[in-house]
XYZ file of C-alpha atoms in Angstrom:
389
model
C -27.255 7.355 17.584
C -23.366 6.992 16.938
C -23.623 3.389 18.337
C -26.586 2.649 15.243
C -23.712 5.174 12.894
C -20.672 2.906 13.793
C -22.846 -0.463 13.037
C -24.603 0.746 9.707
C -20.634 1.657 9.079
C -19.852 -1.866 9.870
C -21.718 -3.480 7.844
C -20.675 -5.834 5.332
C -20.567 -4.458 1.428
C -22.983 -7.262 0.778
C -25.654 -6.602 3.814
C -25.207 -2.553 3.175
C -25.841 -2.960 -0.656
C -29.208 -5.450 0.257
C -30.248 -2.226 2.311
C -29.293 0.401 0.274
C -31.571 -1.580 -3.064
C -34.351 -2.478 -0.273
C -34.616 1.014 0.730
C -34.440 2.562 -3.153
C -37.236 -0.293 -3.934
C -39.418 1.046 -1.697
C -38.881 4.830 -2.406
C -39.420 3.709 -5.914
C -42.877 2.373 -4.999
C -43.742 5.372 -2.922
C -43.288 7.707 -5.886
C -44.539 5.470 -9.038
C -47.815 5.204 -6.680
C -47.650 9.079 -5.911
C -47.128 9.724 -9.584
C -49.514 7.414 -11.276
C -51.944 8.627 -8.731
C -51.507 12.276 -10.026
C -51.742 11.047 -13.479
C -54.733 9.277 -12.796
C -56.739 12.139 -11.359
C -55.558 14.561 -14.153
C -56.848 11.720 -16.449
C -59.827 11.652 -14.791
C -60.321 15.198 -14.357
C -60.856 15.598 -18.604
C -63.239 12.680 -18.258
C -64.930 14.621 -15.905
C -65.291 17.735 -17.910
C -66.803 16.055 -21.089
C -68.827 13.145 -19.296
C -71.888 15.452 -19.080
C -72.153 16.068 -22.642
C -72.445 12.414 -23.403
C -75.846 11.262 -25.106
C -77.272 8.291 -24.080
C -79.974 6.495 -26.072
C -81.483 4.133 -24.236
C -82.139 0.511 -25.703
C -85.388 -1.642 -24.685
C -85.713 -4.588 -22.637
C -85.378 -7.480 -25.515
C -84.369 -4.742 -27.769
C -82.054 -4.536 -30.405
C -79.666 -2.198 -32.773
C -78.803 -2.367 -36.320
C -76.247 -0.263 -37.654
C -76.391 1.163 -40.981
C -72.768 2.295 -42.533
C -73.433 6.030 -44.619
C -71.122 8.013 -46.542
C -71.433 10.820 -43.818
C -71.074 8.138 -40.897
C -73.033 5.096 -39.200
C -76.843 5.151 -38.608
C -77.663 3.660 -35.458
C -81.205 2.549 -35.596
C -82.616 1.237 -32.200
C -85.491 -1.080 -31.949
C -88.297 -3.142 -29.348
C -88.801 -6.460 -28.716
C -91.842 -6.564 -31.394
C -89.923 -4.770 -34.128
C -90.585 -1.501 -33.814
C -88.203 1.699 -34.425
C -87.622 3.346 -31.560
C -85.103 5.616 -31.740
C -82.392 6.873 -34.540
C -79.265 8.705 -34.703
C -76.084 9.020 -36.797
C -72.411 9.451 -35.759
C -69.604 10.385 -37.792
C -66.678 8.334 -38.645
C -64.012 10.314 -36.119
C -66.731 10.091 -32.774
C -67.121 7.134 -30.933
C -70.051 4.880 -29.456
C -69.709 2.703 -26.152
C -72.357 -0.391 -25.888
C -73.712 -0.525 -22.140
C -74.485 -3.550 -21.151
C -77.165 -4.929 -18.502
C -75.521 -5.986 -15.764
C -78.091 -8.563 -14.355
C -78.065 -9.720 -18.217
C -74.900 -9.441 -19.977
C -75.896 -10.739 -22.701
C -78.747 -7.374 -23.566
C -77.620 -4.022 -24.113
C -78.968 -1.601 -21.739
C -78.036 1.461 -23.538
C -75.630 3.439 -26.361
C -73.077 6.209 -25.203
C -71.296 8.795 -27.587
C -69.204 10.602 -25.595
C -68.228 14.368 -27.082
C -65.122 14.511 -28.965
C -62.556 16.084 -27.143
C -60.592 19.248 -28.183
C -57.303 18.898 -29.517
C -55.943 20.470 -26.456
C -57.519 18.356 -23.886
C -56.977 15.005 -26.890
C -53.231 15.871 -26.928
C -52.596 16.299 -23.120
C -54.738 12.883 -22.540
C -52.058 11.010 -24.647
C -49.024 12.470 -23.011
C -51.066 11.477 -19.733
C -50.888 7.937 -21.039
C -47.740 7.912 -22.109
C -46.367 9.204 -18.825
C -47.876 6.734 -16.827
C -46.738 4.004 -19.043
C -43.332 5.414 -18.845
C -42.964 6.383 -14.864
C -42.401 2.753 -13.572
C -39.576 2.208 -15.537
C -38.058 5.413 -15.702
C -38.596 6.134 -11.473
C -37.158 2.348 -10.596
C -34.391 3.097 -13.199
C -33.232 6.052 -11.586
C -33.798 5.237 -8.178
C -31.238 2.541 -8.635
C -29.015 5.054 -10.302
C -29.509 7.151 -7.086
C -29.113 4.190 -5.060
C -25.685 2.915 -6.879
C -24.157 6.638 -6.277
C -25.249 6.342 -2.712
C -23.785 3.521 -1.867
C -20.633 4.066 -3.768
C -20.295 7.669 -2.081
C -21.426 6.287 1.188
C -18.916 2.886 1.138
C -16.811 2.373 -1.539
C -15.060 6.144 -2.221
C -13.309 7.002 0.786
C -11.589 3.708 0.955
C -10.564 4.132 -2.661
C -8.777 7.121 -2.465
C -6.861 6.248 0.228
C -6.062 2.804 -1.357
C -5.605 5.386 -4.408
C -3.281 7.545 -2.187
C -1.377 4.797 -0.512
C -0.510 3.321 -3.644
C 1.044 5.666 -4.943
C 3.307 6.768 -2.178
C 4.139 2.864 -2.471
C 4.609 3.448 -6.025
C 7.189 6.214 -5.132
C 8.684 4.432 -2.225
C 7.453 6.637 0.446
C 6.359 4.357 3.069
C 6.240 7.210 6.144
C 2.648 6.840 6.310
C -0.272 5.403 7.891
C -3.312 4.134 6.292
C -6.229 4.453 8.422
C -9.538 3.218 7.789
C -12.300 3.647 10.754
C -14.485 0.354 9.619
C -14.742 -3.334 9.745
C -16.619 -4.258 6.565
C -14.579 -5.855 3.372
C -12.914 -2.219 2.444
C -12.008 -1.711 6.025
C -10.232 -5.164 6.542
C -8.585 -4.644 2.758
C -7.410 -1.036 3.909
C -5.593 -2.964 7.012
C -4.454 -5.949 4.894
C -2.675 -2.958 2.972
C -0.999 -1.237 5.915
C 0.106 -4.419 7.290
C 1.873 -4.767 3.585
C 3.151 -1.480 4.040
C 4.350 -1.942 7.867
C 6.223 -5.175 6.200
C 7.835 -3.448 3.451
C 8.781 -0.646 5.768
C 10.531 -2.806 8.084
C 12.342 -4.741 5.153
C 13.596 -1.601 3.613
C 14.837 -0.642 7.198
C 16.524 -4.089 7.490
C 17.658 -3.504 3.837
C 19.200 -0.198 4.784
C 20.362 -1.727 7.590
C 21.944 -4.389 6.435
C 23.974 -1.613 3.405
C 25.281 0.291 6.235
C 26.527 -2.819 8.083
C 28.276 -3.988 4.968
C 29.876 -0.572 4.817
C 31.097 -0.574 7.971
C 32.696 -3.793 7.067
C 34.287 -2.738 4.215
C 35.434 0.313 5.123
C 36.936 -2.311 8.192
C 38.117 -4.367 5.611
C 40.404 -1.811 3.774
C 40.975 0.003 7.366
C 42.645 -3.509 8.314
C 44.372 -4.677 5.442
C 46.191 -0.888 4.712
C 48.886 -2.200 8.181
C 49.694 -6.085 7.106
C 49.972 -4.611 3.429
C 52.297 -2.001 4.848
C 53.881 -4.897 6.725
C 54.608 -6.796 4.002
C 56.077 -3.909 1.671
C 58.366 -3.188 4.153
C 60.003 -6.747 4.054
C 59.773 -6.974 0.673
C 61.816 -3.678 0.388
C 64.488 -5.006 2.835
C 64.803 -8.179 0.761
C 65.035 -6.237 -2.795
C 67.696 -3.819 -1.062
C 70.012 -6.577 0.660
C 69.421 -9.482 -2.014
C 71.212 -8.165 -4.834
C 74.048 -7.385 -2.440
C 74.500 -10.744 -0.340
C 74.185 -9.222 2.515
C 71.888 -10.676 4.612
C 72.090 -14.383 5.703
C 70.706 -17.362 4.079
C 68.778 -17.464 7.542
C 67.715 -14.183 7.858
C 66.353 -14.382 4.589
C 64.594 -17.569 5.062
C 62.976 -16.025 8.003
C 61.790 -13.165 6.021
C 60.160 -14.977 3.801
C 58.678 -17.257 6.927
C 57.617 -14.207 8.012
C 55.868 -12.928 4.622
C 54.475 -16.438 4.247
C 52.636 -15.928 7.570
C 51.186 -12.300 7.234
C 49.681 -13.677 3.882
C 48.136 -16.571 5.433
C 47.081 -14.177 7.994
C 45.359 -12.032 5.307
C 44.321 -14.816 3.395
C 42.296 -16.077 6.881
C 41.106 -11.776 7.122
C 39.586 -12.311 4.260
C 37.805 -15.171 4.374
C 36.734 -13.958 7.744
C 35.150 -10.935 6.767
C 33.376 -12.203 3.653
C 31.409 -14.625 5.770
C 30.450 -11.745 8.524
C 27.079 -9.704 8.155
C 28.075 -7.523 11.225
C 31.235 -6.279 12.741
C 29.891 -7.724 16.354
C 30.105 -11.272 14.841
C 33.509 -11.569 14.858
C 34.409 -14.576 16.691
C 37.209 -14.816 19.546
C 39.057 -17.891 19.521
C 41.483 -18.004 22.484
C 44.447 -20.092 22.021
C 47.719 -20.670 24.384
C 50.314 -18.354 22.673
C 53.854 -18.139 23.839
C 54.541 -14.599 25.214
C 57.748 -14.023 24.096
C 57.283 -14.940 20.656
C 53.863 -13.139 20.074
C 55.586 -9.762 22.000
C 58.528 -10.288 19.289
C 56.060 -10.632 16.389
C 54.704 -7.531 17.232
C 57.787 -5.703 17.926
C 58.797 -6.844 14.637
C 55.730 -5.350 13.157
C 55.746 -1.992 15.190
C 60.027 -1.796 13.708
C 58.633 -1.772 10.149
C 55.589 0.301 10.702
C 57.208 2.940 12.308
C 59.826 3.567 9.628
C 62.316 6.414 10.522
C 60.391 7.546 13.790
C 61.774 6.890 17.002
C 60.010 3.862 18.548
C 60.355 2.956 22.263
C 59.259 -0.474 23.163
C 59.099 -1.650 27.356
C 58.419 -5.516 27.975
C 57.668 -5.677 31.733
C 55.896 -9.723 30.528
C 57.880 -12.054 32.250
C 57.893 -14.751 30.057
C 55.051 -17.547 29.953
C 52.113 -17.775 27.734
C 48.789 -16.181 27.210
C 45.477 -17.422 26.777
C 44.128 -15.264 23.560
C 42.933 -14.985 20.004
C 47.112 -13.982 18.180
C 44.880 -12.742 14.941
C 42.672 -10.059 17.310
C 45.360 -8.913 19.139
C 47.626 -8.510 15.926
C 44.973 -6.586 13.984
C 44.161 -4.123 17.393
C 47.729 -3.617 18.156
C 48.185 -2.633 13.920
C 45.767 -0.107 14.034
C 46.701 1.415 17.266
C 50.139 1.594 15.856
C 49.361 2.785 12.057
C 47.192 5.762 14.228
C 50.021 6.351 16.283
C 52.544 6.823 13.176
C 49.858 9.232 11.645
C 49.725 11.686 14.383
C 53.047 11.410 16.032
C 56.076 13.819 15.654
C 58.475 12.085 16.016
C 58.348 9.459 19.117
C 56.472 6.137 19.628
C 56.283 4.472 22.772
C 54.852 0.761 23.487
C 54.355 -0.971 26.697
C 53.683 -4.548 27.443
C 52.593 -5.299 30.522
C 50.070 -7.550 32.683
C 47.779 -6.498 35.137
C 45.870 -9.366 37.080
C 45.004 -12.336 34.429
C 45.122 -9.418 31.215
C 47.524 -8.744 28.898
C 47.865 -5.051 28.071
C 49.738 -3.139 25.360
C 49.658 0.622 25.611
C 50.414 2.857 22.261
C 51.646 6.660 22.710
C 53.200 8.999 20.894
C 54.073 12.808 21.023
C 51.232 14.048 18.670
C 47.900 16.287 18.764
C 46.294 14.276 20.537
C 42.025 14.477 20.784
C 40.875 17.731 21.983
C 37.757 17.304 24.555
C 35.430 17.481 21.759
C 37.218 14.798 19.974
C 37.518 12.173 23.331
C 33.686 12.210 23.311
C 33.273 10.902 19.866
C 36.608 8.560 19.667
C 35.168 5.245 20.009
C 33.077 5.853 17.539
C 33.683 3.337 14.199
C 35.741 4.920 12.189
C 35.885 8.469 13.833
C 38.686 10.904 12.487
C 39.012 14.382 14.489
C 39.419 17.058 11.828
């Protein structure tokens, strides 16, 4: 039984609505045949009742009838074959007379019927007898398809309506936590799926949409993170130049290597920049290793570390002997910034930096006498961004 269920459920809106009008046609038939059935024998039951009080006058063979008109009503005058009267009788104007005919000979009358005139009671419930039967076809196939429409409507078309209904409003509202779930494989069931595949989509492009926001503020907030240290960089030889300018008492060449110097952490930004505004993701950043003389990168960033630092003791150790390094300068410039800006954040008072190589890696190592993380704090420091309150 839930096999013949699920199939009748599978059916196609076309195939179930053939069924559904089949099935209401013949229902229709079954009743306008019970009905006019029951009209018929109520018909026939006044016929019944009066059809003994008929009078029947009885015409002979070769006979004939003349009819007289009278102000009281017709004279029916009845005679032989030879011309002779037979019979007589007079009906008034509101009763009726019904010609038998023979039925070997159709063309002789066999005999005259007046049936009795019925009471008003019995006249009156004869023509709403009529009248019903004329009206029952229409009216029982009318509202058998009435029935039939709300069946099949209730039956196939409402459930997956409301939850079209439903799911299009929680669209509507941009609630898309939901699933729409539709237990049939006729033309509502596969639009009910075609519409939770939409939503699955528009779920997983808000997701990627979402995505894609927090990624960009991860990137800006990497952005300003990174540019607050060359900035900071570049104030500080701009303050050195404004203080010993006016007072001549720097070098032409030390000032020409300020400037070099300037003119290379704003190319550096200027290449930041570009950088970032291309990226989609913080894990795109590209490495470019490059052979980089170690003495002059380790003075670059010594350089750096002197101006960063400010008036806190810094401690620098250069165990490098000499040669060059295989690296990306611009990666290693931008880590060794931010572990230095952190460092001059939390420190007292003392910075220490150590450059150093261990197998084929270059390592710099940032202390300083601060804080520190607590335990807490070490669990969550690699964390983009993290700050320990």
């Amino acid at each position: 039984m839930g096999q013949i269920t699920r199939k009748l459920r599978s059916l196609s809106v076309r195939a179930s609505f053939v069924i559904y009008a089949l099935l209401a046609l013949v229902v229709a038939l079954l009743i306008c045949s019970i009905l006019i059935n029951l009209l018929e024998r109520q018909t026939m039951n006044i016929y019944f009742k009066y059809s003994s009080m008929s009078r029947i006058y009885d015409v002979p063979e070769n006979g004939f009838v003349e009819i007289t008109y009278m102000d009281e009503g017709a004279v029916y005058d009845i005679y032989n074959e030879d011309g002779l009267q037979v019979n007589t009788f007079t009906v008034s104007y509101h009763e009726r007379v019904e010609t038998v005919f023979d039925a070997e000979n159709p063309d002789e009358i066999e005999c005259l019927s007046v049936p009795p005139v019925y009471s008003e009671e019995d006249e009156t419930l004869e023509t709403i007898l009529e009248i019903l039967q004329i009206l029952t076809i229409p009216v029982v196939f009318c509202g058998s398809m009435i029935v039939c429409a709300f069946l099949f409507y209730r039956r196939k078309l409402k459930k997956p309506i409301e939850l079209l209904e439903a799911a299009y409003r929680k669209v509507a509202e941009n609630d898309l936590d939901f699933v729409l779930c539709y237990d049939s494989m006729d033309e509502m069931g596969k639009l009910c799926e075609a519409f939770e595949k939409m939503r699955r989509s528009l779920s997983e492009n808000n997701r990627e949409m979402w995505r894609q926001m927090e990624e960009r503020k991860r990137l800006n907030a990497a952005f300003s993170h990174d540019l607050r240290t060359p900035l900071t960089v570049l104030k500080g030889h701009a303050s050195m130049l404004l203080s010993s300018l006016p007072q001549h008492s720097l070098p032409q060449e030390e000032v020409i290597g300020e400037v070099r110097t300037m003119a290379a952490h704003i190319t550096r930004l200027e290449k930041y920049v570009e950088a970032m505004t291309q990226l989609q993701r913080l894990e795109d950043i590209e490495i470019r290793r490059e052979p980089v003389d170690a003495a002059v990168l380790i003075g670059a960033l010594e350089e750096t570390a002197g101006i960063l630092c400010g008036d806190k003791t810094l401690l620098s150790h250069d165990t490098v002997e000499g040669g060059a390094f295989r690296l990306d300068e611009e990666a290693v410039s931008q880590v060794f910034e931010n572990l230095l800006s952190n460092a001059v954040r939390y420190a007292e008072q003392k910075i220490e930096i150590t450059f150093r190589t261990s197998a084929q890696f270059f390592c710099i190592e940032v202390s300083d006498d601060g804080a520190g993380f607590s335990c807490a704090g070490l669990e969550q420091a690699t964390a983009p961004f993290y700050r320990e309150k």
